[in-house]
Coordinates of C-alpha atoms in Angstrom, one line a residue:
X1 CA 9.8 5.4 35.9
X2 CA 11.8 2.4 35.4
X3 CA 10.4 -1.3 34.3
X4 CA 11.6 -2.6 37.5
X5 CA 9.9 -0.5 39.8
X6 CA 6.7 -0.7 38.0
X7 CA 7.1 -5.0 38.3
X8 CA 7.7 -3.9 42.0
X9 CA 4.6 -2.3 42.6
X10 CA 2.4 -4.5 40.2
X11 CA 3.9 -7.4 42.6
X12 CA 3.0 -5.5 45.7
X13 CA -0.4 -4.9 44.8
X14 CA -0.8 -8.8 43.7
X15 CA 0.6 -9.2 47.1
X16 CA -2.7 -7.2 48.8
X17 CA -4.8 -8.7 46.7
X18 CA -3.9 -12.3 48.4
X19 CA -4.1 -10.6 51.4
X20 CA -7.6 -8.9 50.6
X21 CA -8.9 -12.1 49.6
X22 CA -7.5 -14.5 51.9
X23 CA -8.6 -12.0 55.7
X24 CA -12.0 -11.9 54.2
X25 CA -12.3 -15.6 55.0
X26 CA -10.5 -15.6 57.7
X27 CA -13.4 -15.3 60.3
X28 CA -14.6 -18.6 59.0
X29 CA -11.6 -20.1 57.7
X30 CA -9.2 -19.9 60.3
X31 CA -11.0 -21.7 63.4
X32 CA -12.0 -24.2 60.9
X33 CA -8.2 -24.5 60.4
X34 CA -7.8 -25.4 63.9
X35 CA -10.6 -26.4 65.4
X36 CA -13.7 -28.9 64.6
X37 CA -16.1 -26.9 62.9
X38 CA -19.7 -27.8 65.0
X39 CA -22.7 -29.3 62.7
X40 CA -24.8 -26.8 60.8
X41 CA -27.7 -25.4 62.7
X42 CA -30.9 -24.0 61.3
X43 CA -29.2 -20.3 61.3
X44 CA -26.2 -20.8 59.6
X45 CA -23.2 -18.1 59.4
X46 CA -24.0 -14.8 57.7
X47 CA -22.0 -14.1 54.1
X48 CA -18.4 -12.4 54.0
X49 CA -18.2 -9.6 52.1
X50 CA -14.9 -9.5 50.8
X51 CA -13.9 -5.6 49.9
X52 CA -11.9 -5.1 47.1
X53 CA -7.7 -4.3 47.8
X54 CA -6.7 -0.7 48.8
X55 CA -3.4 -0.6 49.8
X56 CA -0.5 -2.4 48.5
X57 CA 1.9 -3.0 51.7
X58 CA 1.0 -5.9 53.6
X59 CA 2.6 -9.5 53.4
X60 CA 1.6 -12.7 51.4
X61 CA -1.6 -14.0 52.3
X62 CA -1.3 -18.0 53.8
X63 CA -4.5 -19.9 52.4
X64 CA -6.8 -19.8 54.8
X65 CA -10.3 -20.0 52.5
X66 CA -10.2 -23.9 50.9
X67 CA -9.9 -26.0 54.2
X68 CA -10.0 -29.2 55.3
X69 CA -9.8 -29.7 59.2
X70 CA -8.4 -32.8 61.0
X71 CA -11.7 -34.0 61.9
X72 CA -12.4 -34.8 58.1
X73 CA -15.1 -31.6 57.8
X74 CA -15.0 -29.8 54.8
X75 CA -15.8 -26.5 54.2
X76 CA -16.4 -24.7 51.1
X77 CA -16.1 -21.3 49.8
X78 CA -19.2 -20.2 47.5
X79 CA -18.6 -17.3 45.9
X80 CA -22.2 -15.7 44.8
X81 CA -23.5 -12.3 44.4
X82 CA -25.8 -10.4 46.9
X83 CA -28.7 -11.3 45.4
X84 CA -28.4 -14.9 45.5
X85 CA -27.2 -15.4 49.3
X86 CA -29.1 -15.4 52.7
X87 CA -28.2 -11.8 52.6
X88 CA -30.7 -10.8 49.7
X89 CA -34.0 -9.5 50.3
X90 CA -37.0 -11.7 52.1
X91 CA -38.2 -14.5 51.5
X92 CA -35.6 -15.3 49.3
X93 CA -32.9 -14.9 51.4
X94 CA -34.3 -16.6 54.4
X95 CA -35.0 -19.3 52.4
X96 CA -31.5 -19.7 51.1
X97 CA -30.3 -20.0 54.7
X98 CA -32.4 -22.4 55.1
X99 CA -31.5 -24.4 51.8
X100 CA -27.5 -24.2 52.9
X101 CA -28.6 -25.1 56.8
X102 CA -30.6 -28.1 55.3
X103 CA -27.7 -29.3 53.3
X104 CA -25.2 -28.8 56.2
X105 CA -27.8 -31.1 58.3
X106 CA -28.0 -33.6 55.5
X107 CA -24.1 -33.8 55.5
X108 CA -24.4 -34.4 59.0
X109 CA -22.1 -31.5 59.5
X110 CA -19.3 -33.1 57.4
X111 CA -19.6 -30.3 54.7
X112 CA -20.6 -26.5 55.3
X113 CA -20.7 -24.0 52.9
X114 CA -19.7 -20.1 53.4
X115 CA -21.0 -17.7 50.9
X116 CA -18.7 -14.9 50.1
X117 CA -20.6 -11.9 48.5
X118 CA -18.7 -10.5 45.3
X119 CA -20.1 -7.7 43.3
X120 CA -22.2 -9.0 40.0
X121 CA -20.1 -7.3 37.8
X122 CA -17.1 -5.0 36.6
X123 CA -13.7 -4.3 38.9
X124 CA -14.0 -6.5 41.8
X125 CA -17.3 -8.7 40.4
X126 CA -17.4 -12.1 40.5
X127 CA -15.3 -13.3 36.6
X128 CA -12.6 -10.5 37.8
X129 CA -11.6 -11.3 40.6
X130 CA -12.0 -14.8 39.8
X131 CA -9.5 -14.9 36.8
X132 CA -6.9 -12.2 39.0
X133 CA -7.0 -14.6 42.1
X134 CA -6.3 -17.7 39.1
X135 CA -3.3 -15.7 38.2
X136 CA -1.5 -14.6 41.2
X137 CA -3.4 -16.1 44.5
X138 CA -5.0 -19.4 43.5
X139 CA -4.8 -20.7 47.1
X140 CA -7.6 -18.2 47.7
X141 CA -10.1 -19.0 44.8
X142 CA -13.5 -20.3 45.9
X143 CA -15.0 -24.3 45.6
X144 CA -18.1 -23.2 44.1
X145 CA -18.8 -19.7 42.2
X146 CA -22.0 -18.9 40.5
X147 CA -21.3 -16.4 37.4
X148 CA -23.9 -15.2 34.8
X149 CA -23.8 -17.1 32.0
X150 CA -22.4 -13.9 29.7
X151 CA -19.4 -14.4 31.7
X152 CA -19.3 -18.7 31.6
X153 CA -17.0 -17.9 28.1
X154 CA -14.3 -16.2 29.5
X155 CA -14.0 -18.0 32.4
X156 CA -14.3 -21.4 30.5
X157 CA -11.3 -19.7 28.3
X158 CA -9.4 -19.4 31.4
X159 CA -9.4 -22.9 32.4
X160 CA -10.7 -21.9 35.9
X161 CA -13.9 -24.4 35.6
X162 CA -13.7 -28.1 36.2
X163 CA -15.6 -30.5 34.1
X164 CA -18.9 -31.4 35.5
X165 CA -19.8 -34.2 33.4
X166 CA -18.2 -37.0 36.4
X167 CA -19.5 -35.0 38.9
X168 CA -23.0 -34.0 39.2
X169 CA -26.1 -36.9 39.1
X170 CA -27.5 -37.8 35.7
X171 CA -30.5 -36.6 37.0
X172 CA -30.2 -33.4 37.8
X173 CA -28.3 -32.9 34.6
X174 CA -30.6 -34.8 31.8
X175 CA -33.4 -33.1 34.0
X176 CA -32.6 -29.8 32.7
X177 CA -34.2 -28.0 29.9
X178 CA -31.9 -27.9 27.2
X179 CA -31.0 -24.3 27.0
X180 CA -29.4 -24.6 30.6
X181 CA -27.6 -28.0 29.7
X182 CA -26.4 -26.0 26.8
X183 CA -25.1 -22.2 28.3
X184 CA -22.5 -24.5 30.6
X185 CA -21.1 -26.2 27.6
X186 CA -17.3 -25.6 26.1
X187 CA -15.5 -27.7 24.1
X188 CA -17.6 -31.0 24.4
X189 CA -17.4 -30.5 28.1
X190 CA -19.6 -29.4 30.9
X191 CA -18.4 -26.7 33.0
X192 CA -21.3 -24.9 34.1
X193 CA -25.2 -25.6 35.1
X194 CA -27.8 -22.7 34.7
X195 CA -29.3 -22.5 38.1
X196 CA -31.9 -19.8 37.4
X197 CA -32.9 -17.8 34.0
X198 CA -35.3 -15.0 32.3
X199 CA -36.2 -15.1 29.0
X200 CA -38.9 -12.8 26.6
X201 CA -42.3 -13.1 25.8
X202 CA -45.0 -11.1 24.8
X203 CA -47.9 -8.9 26.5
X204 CA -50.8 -7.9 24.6
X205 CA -53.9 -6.0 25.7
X206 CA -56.7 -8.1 26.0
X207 CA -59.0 -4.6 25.5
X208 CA -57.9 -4.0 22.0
X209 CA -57.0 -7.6 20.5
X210 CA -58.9 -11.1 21.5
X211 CA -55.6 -12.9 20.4
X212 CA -52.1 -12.0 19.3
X213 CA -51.4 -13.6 15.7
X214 CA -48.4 -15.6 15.8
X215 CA -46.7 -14.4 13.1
X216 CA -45.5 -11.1 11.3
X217 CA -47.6 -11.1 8.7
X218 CA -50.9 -11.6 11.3
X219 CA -49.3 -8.6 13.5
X220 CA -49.5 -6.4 9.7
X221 CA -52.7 -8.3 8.9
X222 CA -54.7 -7.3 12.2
X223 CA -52.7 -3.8 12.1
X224 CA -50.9 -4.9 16.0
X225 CA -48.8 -2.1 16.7
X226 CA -46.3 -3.8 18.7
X227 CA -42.7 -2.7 20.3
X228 CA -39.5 -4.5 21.3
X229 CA -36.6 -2.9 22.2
X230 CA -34.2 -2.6 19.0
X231 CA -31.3 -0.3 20.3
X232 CA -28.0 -1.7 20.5
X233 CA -28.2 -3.2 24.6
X234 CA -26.0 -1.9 27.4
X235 CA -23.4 -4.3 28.4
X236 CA -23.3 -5.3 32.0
X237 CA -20.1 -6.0 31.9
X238 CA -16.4 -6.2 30.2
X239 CA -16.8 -9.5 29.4
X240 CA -19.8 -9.2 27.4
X241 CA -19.4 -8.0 24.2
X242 CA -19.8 -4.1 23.5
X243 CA -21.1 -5.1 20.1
X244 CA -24.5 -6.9 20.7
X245 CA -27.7 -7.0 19.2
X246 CA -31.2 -7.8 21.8
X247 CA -32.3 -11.1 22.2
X248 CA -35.7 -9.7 20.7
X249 CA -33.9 -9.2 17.1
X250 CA -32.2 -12.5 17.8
X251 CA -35.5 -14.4 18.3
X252 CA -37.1 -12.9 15.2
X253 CA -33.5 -13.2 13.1
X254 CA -33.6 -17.2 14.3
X255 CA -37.5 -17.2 13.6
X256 CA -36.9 -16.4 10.2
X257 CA -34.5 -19.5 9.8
X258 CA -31.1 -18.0 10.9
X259 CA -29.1 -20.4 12.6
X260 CA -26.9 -21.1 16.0
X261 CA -24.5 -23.7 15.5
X262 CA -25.7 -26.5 18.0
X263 CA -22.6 -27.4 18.7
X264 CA -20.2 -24.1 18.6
X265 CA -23.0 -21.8 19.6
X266 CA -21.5 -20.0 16.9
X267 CA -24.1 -17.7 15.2
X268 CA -24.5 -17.5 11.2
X269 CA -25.2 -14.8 9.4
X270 CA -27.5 -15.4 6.6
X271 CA -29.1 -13.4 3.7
X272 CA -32.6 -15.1 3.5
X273 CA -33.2 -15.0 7.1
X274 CA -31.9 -11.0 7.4
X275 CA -33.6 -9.9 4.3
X276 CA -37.1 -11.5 6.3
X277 CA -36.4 -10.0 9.2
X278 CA -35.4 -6.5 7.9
X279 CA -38.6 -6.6 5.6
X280 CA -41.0 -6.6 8.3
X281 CA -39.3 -3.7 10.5
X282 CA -39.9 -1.8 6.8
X283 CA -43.4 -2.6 6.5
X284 CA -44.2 -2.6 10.0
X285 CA -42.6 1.1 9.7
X286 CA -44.6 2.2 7.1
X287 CA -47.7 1.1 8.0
X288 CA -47.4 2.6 11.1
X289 CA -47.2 -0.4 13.4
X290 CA -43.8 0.0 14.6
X291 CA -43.2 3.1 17.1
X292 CA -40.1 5.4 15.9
X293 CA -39.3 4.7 20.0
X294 CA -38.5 1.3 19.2
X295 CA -34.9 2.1 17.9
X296 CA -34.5 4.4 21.0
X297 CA -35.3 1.7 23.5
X298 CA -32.0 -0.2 25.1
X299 CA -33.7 -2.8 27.4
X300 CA -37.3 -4.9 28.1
X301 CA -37.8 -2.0 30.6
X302 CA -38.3 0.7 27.8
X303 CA -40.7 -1.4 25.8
X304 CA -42.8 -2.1 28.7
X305 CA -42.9 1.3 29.6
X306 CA -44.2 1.9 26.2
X307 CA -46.8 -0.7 26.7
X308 CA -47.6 1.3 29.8
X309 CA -48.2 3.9 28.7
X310 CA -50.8 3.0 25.8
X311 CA -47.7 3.5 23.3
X312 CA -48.6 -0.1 21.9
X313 CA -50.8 -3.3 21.5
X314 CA -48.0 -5.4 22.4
X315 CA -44.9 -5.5 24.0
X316 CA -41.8 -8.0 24.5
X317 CA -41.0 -8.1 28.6
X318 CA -39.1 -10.1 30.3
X319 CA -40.5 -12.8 32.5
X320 CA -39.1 -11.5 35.3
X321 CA -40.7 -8.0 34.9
X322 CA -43.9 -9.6 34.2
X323 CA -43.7 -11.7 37.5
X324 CA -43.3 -9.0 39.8
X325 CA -46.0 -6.2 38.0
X326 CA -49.1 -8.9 36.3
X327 CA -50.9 -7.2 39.4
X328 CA -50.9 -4.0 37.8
X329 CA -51.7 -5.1 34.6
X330 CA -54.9 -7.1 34.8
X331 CA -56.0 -6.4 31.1
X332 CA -52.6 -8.2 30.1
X333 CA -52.3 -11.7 28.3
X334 CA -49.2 -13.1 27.9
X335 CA -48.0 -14.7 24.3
X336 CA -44.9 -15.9 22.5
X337 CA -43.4 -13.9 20.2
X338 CA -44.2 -13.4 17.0
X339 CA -42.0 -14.6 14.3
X340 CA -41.8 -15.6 10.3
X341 CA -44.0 -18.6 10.3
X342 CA -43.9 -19.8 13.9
X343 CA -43.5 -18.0 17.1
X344 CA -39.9 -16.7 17.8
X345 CA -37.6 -19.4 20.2
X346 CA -36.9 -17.1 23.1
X347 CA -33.1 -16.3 24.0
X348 CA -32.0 -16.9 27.8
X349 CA -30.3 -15.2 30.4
X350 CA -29.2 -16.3 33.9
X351 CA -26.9 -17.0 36.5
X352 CA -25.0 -20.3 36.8
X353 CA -23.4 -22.3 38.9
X354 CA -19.9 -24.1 38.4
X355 CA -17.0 -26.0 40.8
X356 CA -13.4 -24.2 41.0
X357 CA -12.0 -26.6 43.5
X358 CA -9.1 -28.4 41.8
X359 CA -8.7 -30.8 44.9
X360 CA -11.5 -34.3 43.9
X361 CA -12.7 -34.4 47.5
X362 CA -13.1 -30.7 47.6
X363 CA -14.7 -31.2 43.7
X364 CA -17.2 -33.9 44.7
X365 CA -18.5 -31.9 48.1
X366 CA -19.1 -28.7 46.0
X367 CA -20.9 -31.1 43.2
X368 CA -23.1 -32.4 45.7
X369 CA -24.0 -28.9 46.7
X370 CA -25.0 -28.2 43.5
X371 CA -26.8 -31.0 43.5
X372 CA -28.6 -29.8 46.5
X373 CA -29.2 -26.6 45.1
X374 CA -30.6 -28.0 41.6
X375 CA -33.0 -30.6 43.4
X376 CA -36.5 -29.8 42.1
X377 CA -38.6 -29.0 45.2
X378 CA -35.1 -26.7 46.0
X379 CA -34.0 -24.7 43.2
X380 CA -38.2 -24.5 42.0
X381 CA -38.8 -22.8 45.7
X382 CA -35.6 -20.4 45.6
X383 CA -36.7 -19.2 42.3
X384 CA -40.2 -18.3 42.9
X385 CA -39.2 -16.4 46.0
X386 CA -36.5 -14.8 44.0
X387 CA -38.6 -13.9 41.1
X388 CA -36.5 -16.3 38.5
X389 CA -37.3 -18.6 36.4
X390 CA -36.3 -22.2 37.4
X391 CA -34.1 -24.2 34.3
X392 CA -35.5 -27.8 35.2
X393 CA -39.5 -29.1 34.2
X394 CA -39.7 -30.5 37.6
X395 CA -38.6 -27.7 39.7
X396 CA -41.1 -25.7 37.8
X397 CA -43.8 -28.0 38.5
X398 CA -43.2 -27.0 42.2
X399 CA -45.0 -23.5 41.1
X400 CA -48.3 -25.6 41.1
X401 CA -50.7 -25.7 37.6
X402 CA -51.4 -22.4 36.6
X403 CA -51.6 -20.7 32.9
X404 CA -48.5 -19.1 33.1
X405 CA -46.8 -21.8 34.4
X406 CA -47.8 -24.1 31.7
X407 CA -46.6 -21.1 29.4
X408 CA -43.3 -20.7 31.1
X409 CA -43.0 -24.2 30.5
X410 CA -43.3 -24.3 26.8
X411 CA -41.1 -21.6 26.6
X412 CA -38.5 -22.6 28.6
X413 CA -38.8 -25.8 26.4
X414 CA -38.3 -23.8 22.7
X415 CA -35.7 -21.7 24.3
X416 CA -32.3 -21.3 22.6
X417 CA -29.2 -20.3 24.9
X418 CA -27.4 -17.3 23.7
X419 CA -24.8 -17.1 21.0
X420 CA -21.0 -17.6 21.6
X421 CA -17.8 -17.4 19.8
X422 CA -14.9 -15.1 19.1
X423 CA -16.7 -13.9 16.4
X424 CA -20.0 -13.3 17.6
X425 CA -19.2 -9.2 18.5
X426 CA -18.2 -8.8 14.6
X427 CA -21.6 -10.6 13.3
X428 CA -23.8 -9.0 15.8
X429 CA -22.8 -5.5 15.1
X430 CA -23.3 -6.7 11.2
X431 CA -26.9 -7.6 12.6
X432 CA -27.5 -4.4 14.6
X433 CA -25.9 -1.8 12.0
X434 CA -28.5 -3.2 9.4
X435 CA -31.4 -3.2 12.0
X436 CA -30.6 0.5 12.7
X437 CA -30.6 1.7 9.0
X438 CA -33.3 0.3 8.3
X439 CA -35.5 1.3 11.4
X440 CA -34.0 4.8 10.8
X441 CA -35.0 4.7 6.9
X442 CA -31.3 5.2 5.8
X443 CA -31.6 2.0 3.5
X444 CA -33.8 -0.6 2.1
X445 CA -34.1 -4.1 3.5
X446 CA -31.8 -5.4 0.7
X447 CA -29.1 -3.1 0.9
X448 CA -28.9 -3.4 4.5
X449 CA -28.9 -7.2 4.3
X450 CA -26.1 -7.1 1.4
X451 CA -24.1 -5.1 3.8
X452 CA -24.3 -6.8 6.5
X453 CA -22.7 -9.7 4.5
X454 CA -19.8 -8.1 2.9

């Protein structure tokens, strides 16, 4: 088949995609192209669901998704998974109706927002068809998209995120905890604000231990057989490195005194801190305090199950999981991790929100959405309906004074964004391939750290 046939039908299938794109907002785009759009109400419009393209024959689409109308009302695109959307699952999608009716209403109807539901991940998720419609339909890209923060590098590398830094309120920024100030940041610029997060931490059985020591060397001490997941981790998507190591390995690696550039994110691999690290999982091992299952398990799902099922003393969860199954667990404590000499700094995951809109009035209505969104009594409420954890002190506060919110707190404090870089893949398969041999007994401590460094 020729060259130019095959630049035919690549262009006719960029063509579909406008199209695609575009007629998914036309049902509230195009009367807001015409017409005055009416103030919010409390029941605002229901998502679009845009499907991806299927058939590569119709015309250009006309921008129809980033309008302005003549009576000065502006309407946004949000592009934004199921999940987080008035389409997800009571209460919080009711309440995130409400939250977008309430800032239509404080706007006095001069900005509305449409969410346009995009799958999380993969072929038509959220960063592809953000960086396709960059590259051949910009006129259809959305004001406002929320990614997870995995995906914030590639996008970032893309130049499709505009610089918050002018934009959102000093307080909603220097309010945040400093892992979410830190997961938006590129190149001395911020791009993106984590709205919600998870992070690790520890269960222990309050019927076999009174306390769980903070440390390795307590965990040996008091013979704590405890379990984290140590197999390489699944990657959700492309842009996520297939080379990864669990943010359970990370914490203890960073415990240990390995370090994350604060300024890079850039993650260092180090011989003292590896040799530490790789030492326990050896004695651990032979001592019998570190399940053989351990090496098999791929997520914070398999070690709880482990946990469940009387496999261990102690287990790392998320906070997420622990949120939504503490009921059926009432003989379960909760903890940090345990690291070298301190407790491990958890790592973070999340979702975040950044502005696409290259227009400065179009900029500074989505920024004062996000605004909205990131108030305290706002984002604290959506993410205790959601089951998330918020990323500001003050909208956590809205929980109310409990234990675990005063834990959460502390956490979320210590916490340490995840690792970026080109070169991050290459050192954290270095990481995992010595984790592996030694958790399979294929080499000592020392001669998996020295290989890990060549």
């Amino acid at each position: 088949m020729s060259r130019d046939v095959l630049r035919g039908r690549l262009w006719l299938r960029v063509i579909w995609l406008s199209l695609g794109l575009a007629l998914a907002a036309w049902t509230v785009g195009c009367n807001a192209a015409n017409t005055p759009v009416q103030p919010a109400t409390a029941s605002p419009r229901p998502p679009t669901r845009t499907p991806p393209p299927t058939r590569p024959d119709a015309p250009a689409a006309q921008p129809t998704i980033a309008v302005t109308t003549t009576s000065g009302i502006i309407s946004l695109t949000w592009w934004t998974p199921e999940f987080i959307s008035p389409k997800a699952s009571a209460p919080a999608g009711p309440l995130l109706a409400k939250l977008l009716a309430d800032f239509e209403a404080a706007q006095d109807g001069k900005i509305r927002v449409t969410p346009v539901l995009k799958a999380k991940y993969g072929k038509g998720g959220l960063l592809d068809f953000l960086l396709a419609a960059r590259s051949v339909a910009p006129t259809v890209l959305p004001d406002v998209v929320i990614l997870d923060v995995a995906e914030l590098e590639p996008a970032a590398g893309a130049g499709v995120l505009q610089p918050l830094d002018n934009l959102l309120t000093p307080e909603v920024v220097n309010g945040l905890y400093p892992f979410a100030r830190q997961a938006g940041q590129f190149g001395g610029r911020l791009l993106a604000v984590q709205y919600v997060a998870d992070l690790d931490h520890v269960i222990y059985n309050r019927g076999r231990l009174t306390s769980l020591p903070s440390t390795w060397a307590g965990l040996l001490a008091g013979k704590v057989i405890y379990v984290f997941p140590a197999s390489s981790p699944q990657p959700r998507s492309g842009a996520v490195p297939f080379d990864d190591v669990q943010h359970s390995v990370l914490s203890q690696y960073l415990s240990a005194g390995g370090l994350i550039d604060p300024k890079t994110r850039h993650l260092a691999l180090q011989e003292q801190p590896l040799l530490l690290t790789l030492s326990y999982y050896s004695d651990a091992l032979q001592a019998n305090l570190l399940p053989p299952e351990v090496l098999e398990a791929s997520s914070l799902d398999d070690a709880w199950s482990l946990y469940v099922q009387g496999q261990a003393h102690a287990a790392n969860v998320s906070a997420r999981r622990y949120l939504a199954g503490r009921e059926s667990l009432p003989d379960a404590a909760f903890a940090p991790a345990p690291g070298w000499s301190n407790p491990a700094p958890p790592i973070t995951s999340g979702w975040a929100l950044a502005v696409v809109a290259a227009d400065p009035a179009r900029q500074k209505a989505a920024a004062a959405f996000i605004n909205w969104l990131l108030a305290p009594e706002n984002a604290g409420g959506w993410a205790q309906a959601a089951g998330w954890l918020p990323t500001a002190p003050k909208a956590l506060a809205v929980w109310g004074a409990n234990p675990y919110r005063e834990f959460l707190d502390r956490q979320l404090a210590s916490a340490v964004s995840h690792p970026i870089g080109a070169d991050y893949p290459q050192v954290a398969g270095r990481l995992q391939k010595a984790v592996t041999s030694v958790l399979r007994g294929a080499s000592s401590p020392n001669d998996a750290a020295q290989a890990a460094l060549k």
